GROMACS .gro file of C-alpha atoms in nm:
model
  116
    1UNK     CA    1  11.979   2.390  15.732
    2UNK     CA    2  12.142   2.763  15.826
    3UNK     CA    3  12.518   2.606  15.816
    4UNK     CA    4  12.439   2.473  15.463
    5UNK     CA    5  12.348   2.804  15.308
    6UNK     CA    6  12.630   2.991  15.488
    7UNK     CA    7  12.865   2.713  15.318
    8UNK     CA    8  12.725   2.748  14.989
    9UNK     CA    9  12.739   3.141  15.007
   10UNK     CA   10  13.104   3.121  15.111
   11UNK     CA   11  13.165   2.870  14.802
   12UNK     CA   12  12.973   3.124  14.566
   13UNK     CA   13  13.179   3.413  14.690
   14UNK     CA   14  13.516   3.208  14.675
   15UNK     CA   15  13.408   3.089  14.312
   16UNK     CA   16  13.351   3.475  14.225
   17UNK     CA   17  13.691   3.589  14.367
   18UNK     CA   18  13.877   3.306  14.183
   19UNK     CA   19  13.703   3.419  13.839
   20UNK     CA   20  13.833   3.763  13.910
   21UNK     CA   21  14.178   3.698  13.993
   22UNK     CA   22  14.265   3.383  13.813
   23UNK     CA   23  14.327   3.413  13.429
   24UNK     CA   24  14.092   3.225  13.185
   25UNK     CA   25  14.197   2.884  13.076
   26UNK     CA   26  14.291   3.021  12.714
   27UNK     CA   27  14.538   3.281  12.867
   28UNK     CA   28  14.766   3.003  12.995
   29UNK     CA   29  14.828   2.879  12.633
   30UNK     CA   30  14.879   3.243  12.498
   31UNK     CA   31  15.132   3.302  12.781
   32UNK     CA   32  15.321   2.995  12.713
   33UNK     CA   33  15.405   3.039  12.356
   34UNK     CA   34  15.754   3.122  12.265
   35UNK     CA   35  15.727   3.473  12.126
   36UNK     CA   36  16.025   3.666  12.071
   37UNK     CA   37  16.033   3.997  12.299
   38UNK     CA   38  15.983   4.317  12.069
   39UNK     CA   39  16.316   4.476  11.977
   40UNK     CA   40  16.398   4.810  12.162
   41UNK     CA   41  16.342   5.089  11.911
   42UNK     CA   42  16.343   5.466  11.944
   43UNK     CA   43  16.609   5.733  11.931
   44UNK     CA   44  16.701   5.893  12.248
   45UNK     CA   45  16.632   6.267  12.183
   46UNK     CA   46  16.652   6.574  12.416
   47UNK     CA   47  16.441   6.888  12.342
   48UNK     CA   48  16.584   7.246  12.449
   49UNK     CA   49  16.361   7.552  12.398
   50UNK     CA   50  16.529   7.863  12.399
   51UNK     CA   51  16.324   8.192  12.379
   52UNK     CA   52  16.149   8.110  12.011
   53UNK     CA   53  16.360   7.840  11.903
   54UNK     CA   54  16.331   7.455  11.998
   55UNK     CA   55  16.613   7.199  11.902
   56UNK     CA   56  16.596   6.830  11.926
   57UNK     CA   57  16.930   6.624  11.976
   58UNK     CA   58  16.849   6.273  11.875
   59UNK     CA   59  17.098   5.982  11.883
   60UNK     CA   60  16.987   5.634  11.796
   61UNK     CA   61  17.134   5.334  12.004
   62UNK     CA   62  16.945   5.075  11.855
   63UNK     CA   63  16.956   4.858  11.527
   64UNK     CA   64  16.659   4.973  11.370
   65UNK     CA   65  16.624   5.327  11.188
   66UNK     CA   66  16.400   5.572  11.366
   67UNK     CA   67  16.238   5.860  11.153
   68UNK     CA   68  16.231   6.154  11.379
   69UNK     CA   69  16.039   6.464  11.345
   70UNK     CA   70  16.027   6.778  11.554
   71UNK     CA   71  15.683   6.952  11.643
   72UNK     CA   72  15.649   7.281  11.779
   73UNK     CA   73  15.304   7.433  11.924
   74UNK     CA   74  15.334   7.827  11.937
   75UNK     CA   75  15.202   8.017  12.245
   76UNK     CA   76  15.012   8.279  12.045
   77UNK     CA   77  14.678   8.215  11.869
   78UNK     CA   78  14.825   8.397  11.565
   79UNK     CA   79  15.143   8.230  11.550
   80UNK     CA   80  15.178   7.924  11.321
   81UNK     CA   81  15.262   7.586  11.461
   82UNK     CA   82  15.557   7.430  11.298
   83UNK     CA   83  15.677   7.073  11.207
   84UNK     CA   84  16.024   7.000  11.105
   85UNK     CA   85  16.089   6.758  10.798
   86UNK     CA   86  16.125   6.423  10.885
   87UNK     CA   87  16.478   6.280  10.942
   88UNK     CA   88  16.607   5.914  10.922
   89UNK     CA   89  16.831   5.840  11.224
   90UNK     CA   90  17.014   5.499  11.151
   91UNK     CA   91  17.172   5.283  11.422
   92UNK     CA   92  17.462   5.500  11.607
   93UNK     CA   93  17.366   5.797  11.403
   94UNK     CA   94  17.312   6.164  11.527
   95UNK     CA   95  17.056   6.422  11.431
   96UNK     CA   96  16.982   6.774  11.518
   97UNK     CA   97  16.650   6.910  11.436
   98UNK     CA   98  16.531   7.279  11.470
   99UNK     CA   99  16.201   7.491  11.447
  100UNK     CA  100  16.080   7.829  11.575
  101UNK     CA  101  15.781   8.037  11.635
  102UNK     CA  102  15.773   8.418  11.579
  103UNK     CA  103  15.717   8.462  11.966
  104UNK     CA  104  15.718   8.212  12.265
  105UNK     CA  105  15.681   7.835  12.249
  106UNK     CA  106  15.402   7.657  12.431
  107UNK     CA  107  15.532   7.306  12.351
  108UNK     CA  108  15.782   7.083  12.165
  109UNK     CA  109  15.812   6.724  12.113
  110UNK     CA  110  15.965   6.465  11.889
  111UNK     CA  111  15.772   6.185  11.717
  112UNK     CA  112  15.930   5.852  11.625
  113UNK     CA  113  15.823   5.611  11.334
  114UNK     CA  114  16.000   5.280  11.283
  115UNK     CA  115  16.159   5.258  10.933
  116UNK     CA  116  16.114   4.913  10.760
   0.00000   0.00000   0.00000
């Protein structure tokens, strides 16, 4: 009788582990669809901060146009954060964006939006 309990405990534990690590039945159908891979997107941007001025150099290597915008967060509480005007960077195009603070810059980054 004790061997039967041990057997069923092992079966229960193995079933629970299988449920954790095996994908559900519907997932196999979702994985087997012939969905195309998403196209690469986004301009490659280098942000350089020199004192109170930030400059972003962006080059788009992909087919889709990328709308880039430089955002600057100033270090001083009284200094106003700045956002550049958005610029559309077409395929193989290049853009330079600049913004500044009155004093030090705490952070600077570029946002990307795919243009339809």
